[in-house]
């Protein structure tokens, strides 16, 4: 009878670590969901606990909006780093991908792959961080999944988040909009996320700790749209950093990009750490920074809307289509290619 | 200059295994995407290659439909098994979760976590299988992500798929609809997926090979709706099998479920394998089977629509709310509880 009572009034008695049975579809999994995930992400859609979340994505105010979809797996190592953790990253990273399509983020889904033996306290901390990040970004986590893999077949926690957002009517952001003559901007200083993660991983100590720039970008994009800025293309500067993002845009838009090195904002501690580590800050990942390609006529208004930290760093050009060229502080030109190899594995 | 030519006209020269650089955001990642993922999943939305896919989810025919969202991580071991593989599972499993909300599946996203050293040939085979499965289920894979983890920190391939579907106007499927007196059906025979996976994992040989039941359920659900069957609740029988699915429904709907053991379809080879392995087929995962709770008046029509293999196995009752009871072939009653531990880890 105690079994039935437990089933009707579940009071999860969770062990201190994740076990294979937590992924098995039985009582342990229900306890994990009820003890960890539901309390953190509580919202009516999630609490309906069906196989799918059923949501409204077409508010009456935007009946002709289109829906943006994006997904990202997060495998950052270590799970916690100065300025953030894998949970914060998994929320903001996906919110930011939606924002890069000009979309207002509405809903997230979250799928967890846990390694047997993970401390429940670690999972709780990550889930709490996701709850806070979702609140900060104004999105609801409406459905999820948990799988457990045997010890040595995972690495603590991997999280895949998928985002659904609404692209307001008339908004069309993408490489196909980019024109020679457009201004190229960045929303803030570069490279802090990558260096913050690397500093923990490699046990590096800096004079002043470098914190990740991990942050949501959707409110900035909404402010830009509200200010009447014409957004041609947006790209967040994650894996591969600014250089890779601009290479992708240049190739997909078939324009050249010409950057002015002295205009690119990199803080001194990041520059110093990069020199020490043999890294180029233009290739180091950020998690709360974007590059913007806007018509010349919108550039000043965009910078004013983004506020301190944003900078105009170059322009799209007709010359060298598909290629990004950096004009150095000494006046010479240097091609910023896509990285051939790996600079920083498992940075996000 | 050969570098620039390669950038403009990418002809991927892929090595034979996955490397960390394939997840790094640089040239290698672009080559992996262009060499493996884009050719398989080609569709205009995916080929736009932006951070988010922008899609229509509100066709003119169903302006008042609601959107269903679901996500699942797939960690099945081994990656290939009789009747399917992780790719097929990742497509059908998520399509099926949408169908369980009465939704018509429209779009999938796919996030891959690859282990360094994975053979590219294995990845190609899985991706090809996903392409075929998506075509079979009538969904488009519109965006994705790839991460690579270091050797020994993953297990070949993990895939997370997220599905977006449209719930037709007037359709409302879920445990809240279940009433005492409703009929409980299953769409086909039980337990083949779990036994098929286990047979490979444990090196078991059966007289006749047992193939996974892995299949999409959305067309069956659409046919039921078209036939005018009132669907109160649907649940696919994955982790934890029929017993777990019905326990979830019984608890969430606060009804009892009474099953008639002789009516539950289990094929002889599966029954034999379960006896050999000490497993209860009612707890073994399927990947192409569902249980349906429908009003008594709809039961016959539902069975006729589902066709051969479907069976009426019991009913929802007022007695023992939250509890599933099996009336055995000998007339005695046995409570089918949620599993306390793990029966078959990494079955999906």
Tab-separated table of C-alpha atoms in Angstrom, chain B residues 59-290:
chain	number	residue	atom	x	y	z
B	59	UNK	CA	-1.238	26.910	-43.424
B	60	UNK	CA	-4.310	28.748	-44.636
B	61	UNK	CA	-6.380	25.615	-44.245
B	62	UNK	CA	-5.983	25.566	-40.468
B	63	UNK	CA	-5.664	29.151	-39.351
B	64	UNK	CA	-6.803	28.304	-35.856
B	65	UNK	CA	-4.661	25.241	-35.308
B	66	UNK	CA	-2.234	25.084	-32.402
B	67	UNK	CA	1.396	24.100	-32.508
B	68	UNK	CA	2.810	20.969	-30.867
B	69	UNK	CA	6.464	20.876	-29.798
B	70	UNK	CA	8.450	17.874	-28.625
B	71	UNK	CA	12.087	16.942	-28.124
B	72	UNK	CA	13.931	13.690	-27.493
B	73	UNK	CA	17.549	12.682	-27.130
B	74	UNK	CA	18.507	9.326	-28.668
B	75	UNK	CA	21.376	7.346	-27.155
B	76	UNK	CA	20.474	3.826	-28.296
B	77	UNK	CA	23.239	1.244	-28.108
B	78	UNK	CA	24.170	-0.281	-30.493
B	79	UNK	CA	23.661	2.318	-33.230
B	80	UNK	CA	22.344	-0.331	-35.655
B	81	UNK	CA	19.927	-3.122	-34.792
B	82	UNK	CA	17.545	-5.444	-36.680
B	83	UNK	CA	14.830	-3.288	-38.240
B	84	UNK	CA	16.399	0.111	-37.630
B	85	UNK	CA	19.146	2.362	-36.351
B	86	UNK	CA	19.572	5.483	-34.227
B	87	UNK	CA	18.719	7.754	-37.183
B	88	UNK	CA	15.437	6.058	-37.968
B	89	UNK	CA	14.593	6.056	-34.277
B	90	UNK	CA	15.421	9.756	-33.927
B	91	UNK	CA	13.026	10.656	-36.730
B	92	UNK	CA	10.152	8.294	-35.943
B	93	UNK	CA	10.375	8.712	-32.167
B	94	UNK	CA	9.895	12.447	-32.383
B	95	UNK	CA	7.283	12.243	-35.152
B	96	UNK	CA	5.404	9.819	-32.915
B	97	UNK	CA	5.497	12.160	-29.924
B	98	UNK	CA	3.860	14.821	-32.093
B	99	UNK	CA	1.273	12.330	-33.312
B	100	UNK	CA	0.462	11.476	-29.671
B	101	UNK	CA	-0.783	15.067	-29.276
B	102	UNK	CA	-2.968	14.583	-32.352
B	103	UNK	CA	-0.601	16.798	-34.323
B	104	UNK	CA	0.378	16.557	-37.958
B	105	UNK	CA	4.218	16.538	-37.973
B	106	UNK	CA	5.714	19.319	-40.097
B	107	UNK	CA	9.334	20.014	-39.215
B	108	UNK	CA	12.231	18.399	-37.390
B	109	UNK	CA	15.489	19.824	-36.136
B	110	UNK	CA	18.465	17.534	-35.494
B	111	UNK	CA	21.441	18.082	-33.176
B	112	UNK	CA	24.340	15.620	-33.340
B	113	UNK	CA	26.897	14.974	-30.611
B	114	UNK	CA	29.667	13.012	-32.306
B	115	UNK	CA	32.569	11.262	-30.621
B	116	UNK	CA	35.981	12.007	-32.024
B	117	UNK	CA	37.090	9.023	-34.109
B	118	UNK	CA	33.624	8.005	-35.304
B	119	UNK	CA	33.849	6.561	-38.819
B	120	UNK	CA	32.392	8.983	-41.360
B	121	UNK	CA	30.862	5.994	-43.113
B	122	UNK	CA	28.813	5.276	-39.996
B	123	UNK	CA	27.626	8.876	-39.827
B	124	UNK	CA	26.686	8.840	-43.518
B	125	UNK	CA	24.693	5.668	-43.044
B	126	UNK	CA	22.798	7.159	-40.103
B	127	UNK	CA	22.142	10.417	-41.906
B	128	UNK	CA	20.907	8.529	-44.970
B	129	UNK	CA	18.586	6.572	-42.747
B	130	UNK	CA	17.232	9.825	-41.268
B	131	UNK	CA	16.646	11.168	-44.775
B	132	UNK	CA	14.625	8.070	-45.712
B	133	UNK	CA	12.701	8.110	-42.444
B	134	UNK	CA	11.846	11.811	-42.797
B	135	UNK	CA	10.566	11.182	-46.319
B	136	UNK	CA	8.502	8.236	-45.081
B	137	UNK	CA	7.015	10.303	-42.257
B	138	UNK	CA	6.449	13.374	-44.442
B	139	UNK	CA	8.545	15.807	-42.387
B	140	UNK	CA	11.370	18.143	-43.388
B	141	UNK	CA	14.591	18.411	-41.351
B	142	UNK	CA	14.987	22.173	-41.461
B	143	UNK	CA	17.927	23.012	-39.225
B	144	UNK	CA	20.585	21.284	-37.182
B	145	UNK	CA	23.779	21.433	-35.199
B	146	UNK	CA	26.909	19.335	-34.821
B	147	UNK	CA	29.221	19.135	-31.838
B	148	UNK	CA	32.223	16.863	-31.438
B	149	UNK	CA	33.420	15.602	-28.056
B	150	UNK	CA	36.810	14.070	-27.357
B	151	UNK	CA	37.305	10.330	-27.610
B	152	UNK	CA	35.936	8.537	-24.545
B	153	UNK	CA	33.548	11.377	-23.642
B	154	UNK	CA	30.691	10.250	-25.875
B	155	UNK	CA	29.641	7.001	-27.520
B	156	UNK	CA	29.737	7.287	-31.290
B	157	UNK	CA	26.631	9.347	-31.981
B	158	UNK	CA	23.917	10.899	-29.853
B	159	UNK	CA	21.091	12.636	-31.727
B	160	UNK	CA	18.504	15.029	-30.355
B	161	UNK	CA	15.541	15.716	-32.602
B	162	UNK	CA	12.864	18.283	-31.940
B	163	UNK	CA	9.554	18.221	-33.750
B	164	UNK	CA	7.039	20.885	-34.646
B	165	UNK	CA	3.551	19.885	-35.671
B	166	UNK	CA	0.149	21.393	-36.143
B	167	UNK	CA	-2.788	20.275	-34.035
B	168	UNK	CA	-5.895	20.514	-36.215
B	169	UNK	CA	-8.672	22.765	-34.944
B	170	UNK	CA	-10.941	20.933	-32.500
B	171	UNK	CA	-8.436	18.191	-31.728
B	172	UNK	CA	-7.615	17.929	-28.019
B	173	UNK	CA	-5.831	14.735	-27.022
B	174	UNK	CA	-4.456	14.145	-23.545
B	175	UNK	CA	-4.920	12.438	-20.200
B	176	UNK	CA	-7.408	15.140	-19.100
B	177	UNK	CA	-9.897	13.725	-21.630
B	178	UNK	CA	-9.836	10.168	-20.241
B	179	UNK	CA	-13.086	8.969	-18.606
B	180	UNK	CA	-13.971	5.799	-16.713
B	181	UNK	CA	-15.635	3.479	-19.218
B	182	UNK	CA	-13.281	4.435	-22.066
B	183	UNK	CA	-11.803	1.551	-24.046
B	184	UNK	CA	-8.038	0.965	-23.999
B	185	UNK	CA	-6.483	-0.262	-27.270
B	186	UNK	CA	-3.011	-0.992	-28.625
B	187	UNK	CA	-2.049	-0.493	-32.255
B	188	UNK	CA	-0.039	-3.698	-32.600
B	189	UNK	CA	2.106	-6.381	-30.974
B	190	UNK	CA	4.421	-5.415	-28.144
B	191	UNK	CA	8.089	-5.544	-27.246
B	192	UNK	CA	9.882	-6.146	-30.530
B	193	UNK	CA	12.044	-3.020	-30.423
B	194	UNK	CA	13.489	-3.761	-27.002
B	195	UNK	CA	14.222	-7.385	-27.809
B	196	UNK	CA	15.758	-6.487	-31.190
B	197	UNK	CA	18.185	-4.051	-29.540
B	198	UNK	CA	18.965	-6.409	-26.703
B	199	UNK	CA	19.614	-9.294	-29.070
B	200	UNK	CA	22.463	-7.382	-30.739
B	201	UNK	CA	23.809	-5.972	-27.511
B	202	UNK	CA	23.950	-9.305	-25.771
B	203	UNK	CA	24.878	-11.338	-28.848
B	204	UNK	CA	21.719	-13.433	-28.585
B	205	UNK	CA	20.629	-15.637	-31.485
B	206	UNK	CA	16.967	-16.496	-31.953
B	207	UNK	CA	15.521	-19.055	-34.344
B	208	UNK	CA	13.928	-16.266	-36.367
B	209	UNK	CA	15.490	-12.787	-35.976
B	210	UNK	CA	13.264	-10.344	-34.104
B	211	UNK	CA	13.077	-6.998	-35.887
B	212	UNK	CA	12.322	-3.669	-34.224
B	213	UNK	CA	8.778	-2.360	-34.691
B	214	UNK	CA	10.276	1.098	-35.295
B	215	UNK	CA	7.743	2.987	-37.477
B	216	UNK	CA	5.948	6.316	-37.764
B	217	UNK	CA	2.481	6.561	-36.200
B	218	UNK	CA	1.322	9.903	-37.565
B	219	UNK	CA	-0.489	8.528	-40.587
B	220	UNK	CA	-2.438	6.142	-38.351
B	221	UNK	CA	-3.464	9.030	-36.114
B	222	UNK	CA	-4.482	11.104	-39.139
B	223	UNK	CA	-6.546	8.166	-40.433
B	224	UNK	CA	-8.264	7.798	-37.044
B	225	UNK	CA	-9.140	11.499	-36.982
B	226	UNK	CA	-10.358	11.334	-40.589
B	227	UNK	CA	-12.547	8.341	-39.703
B	228	UNK	CA	-14.199	10.407	-36.970
B	229	UNK	CA	-12.742	8.423	-34.055
B	230	UNK	CA	-12.843	10.437	-30.826
B	231	UNK	CA	-9.308	10.203	-29.464
B	232	UNK	CA	-9.160	10.855	-25.729
B	233	UNK	CA	-5.524	9.973	-25.124
B	234	UNK	CA	-2.637	8.511	-27.108
B	235	UNK	CA	0.759	7.435	-25.831
B	236	UNK	CA	3.559	5.709	-27.709
B	237	UNK	CA	5.059	2.731	-25.949
B	238	UNK	CA	8.740	3.579	-25.678
B	239	UNK	CA	10.863	3.369	-22.511
B	240	UNK	CA	9.053	1.276	-19.943
B	241	UNK	CA	6.625	-0.170	-22.494
B	242	UNK	CA	2.851	-0.503	-22.224
B	243	UNK	CA	2.802	-0.803	-18.436
B	244	UNK	CA	4.636	2.495	-17.921
B	245	UNK	CA	2.572	4.381	-20.514
B	246	UNK	CA	-0.680	3.261	-18.912
B	247	UNK	CA	0.607	4.051	-15.419
B	248	UNK	CA	1.388	7.597	-16.572
B	249	UNK	CA	-2.073	7.968	-18.079
B	250	UNK	CA	-3.784	6.471	-15.015
B	251	UNK	CA	-1.941	8.831	-12.668
B	252	UNK	CA	-2.332	11.948	-14.797
B	253	UNK	CA	-6.023	11.220	-15.533
B	254	UNK	CA	-6.736	9.894	-12.026
B	255	UNK	CA	-8.554	6.827	-13.331
B	256	UNK	CA	-7.879	3.137	-12.909
B	257	UNK	CA	-6.936	0.937	-15.851
B	258	UNK	CA	-8.021	-2.686	-16.035
B	259	UNK	CA	-6.252	-4.841	-18.630
B	260	UNK	CA	-7.163	-8.321	-19.901
B	261	UNK	CA	-3.894	-10.240	-20.257
B	262	UNK	CA	-5.095	-12.695	-22.943
B	263	UNK	CA	-6.047	-9.760	-25.202
B	264	UNK	CA	-2.584	-8.184	-25.197
B	265	UNK	CA	-0.754	-9.040	-28.429
B	266	UNK	CA	2.779	-10.349	-27.919
B	267	UNK	CA	4.333	-12.522	-30.641
B	268	UNK	CA	5.632	-15.926	-29.641
B	269	UNK	CA	9.335	-15.216	-30.367
B	270	UNK	CA	9.174	-12.076	-28.200
B	271	UNK	CA	7.411	-13.950	-25.434
B	272	UNK	CA	10.054	-16.671	-25.605
B	273	UNK	CA	12.940	-14.194	-25.584
B	274	UNK	CA	11.413	-12.376	-22.616
B	275	UNK	CA	11.088	-15.607	-20.672
B	276	UNK	CA	14.698	-16.431	-21.447
B	277	UNK	CA	15.872	-12.986	-20.350
B	278	UNK	CA	13.633	-12.628	-17.322
B	279	UNK	CA	11.791	-9.657	-18.821
B	280	UNK	CA	8.103	-8.806	-18.760
B	281	UNK	CA	7.006	-7.921	-22.316
B	282	UNK	CA	4.541	-5.385	-20.901
B	283	UNK	CA	7.544	-3.284	-19.810
B	284	UNK	CA	9.660	-3.721	-22.954
B	285	UNK	CA	9.967	-0.710	-25.285
B	286	UNK	CA	8.315	-0.507	-28.686
B	287	UNK	CA	9.100	2.266	-31.170
B	288	UNK	CA	6.136	2.014	-33.511
B	289	UNK	CA	3.269	1.145	-31.202
B	290	UNK	CA	0.788	3.238	-29.256
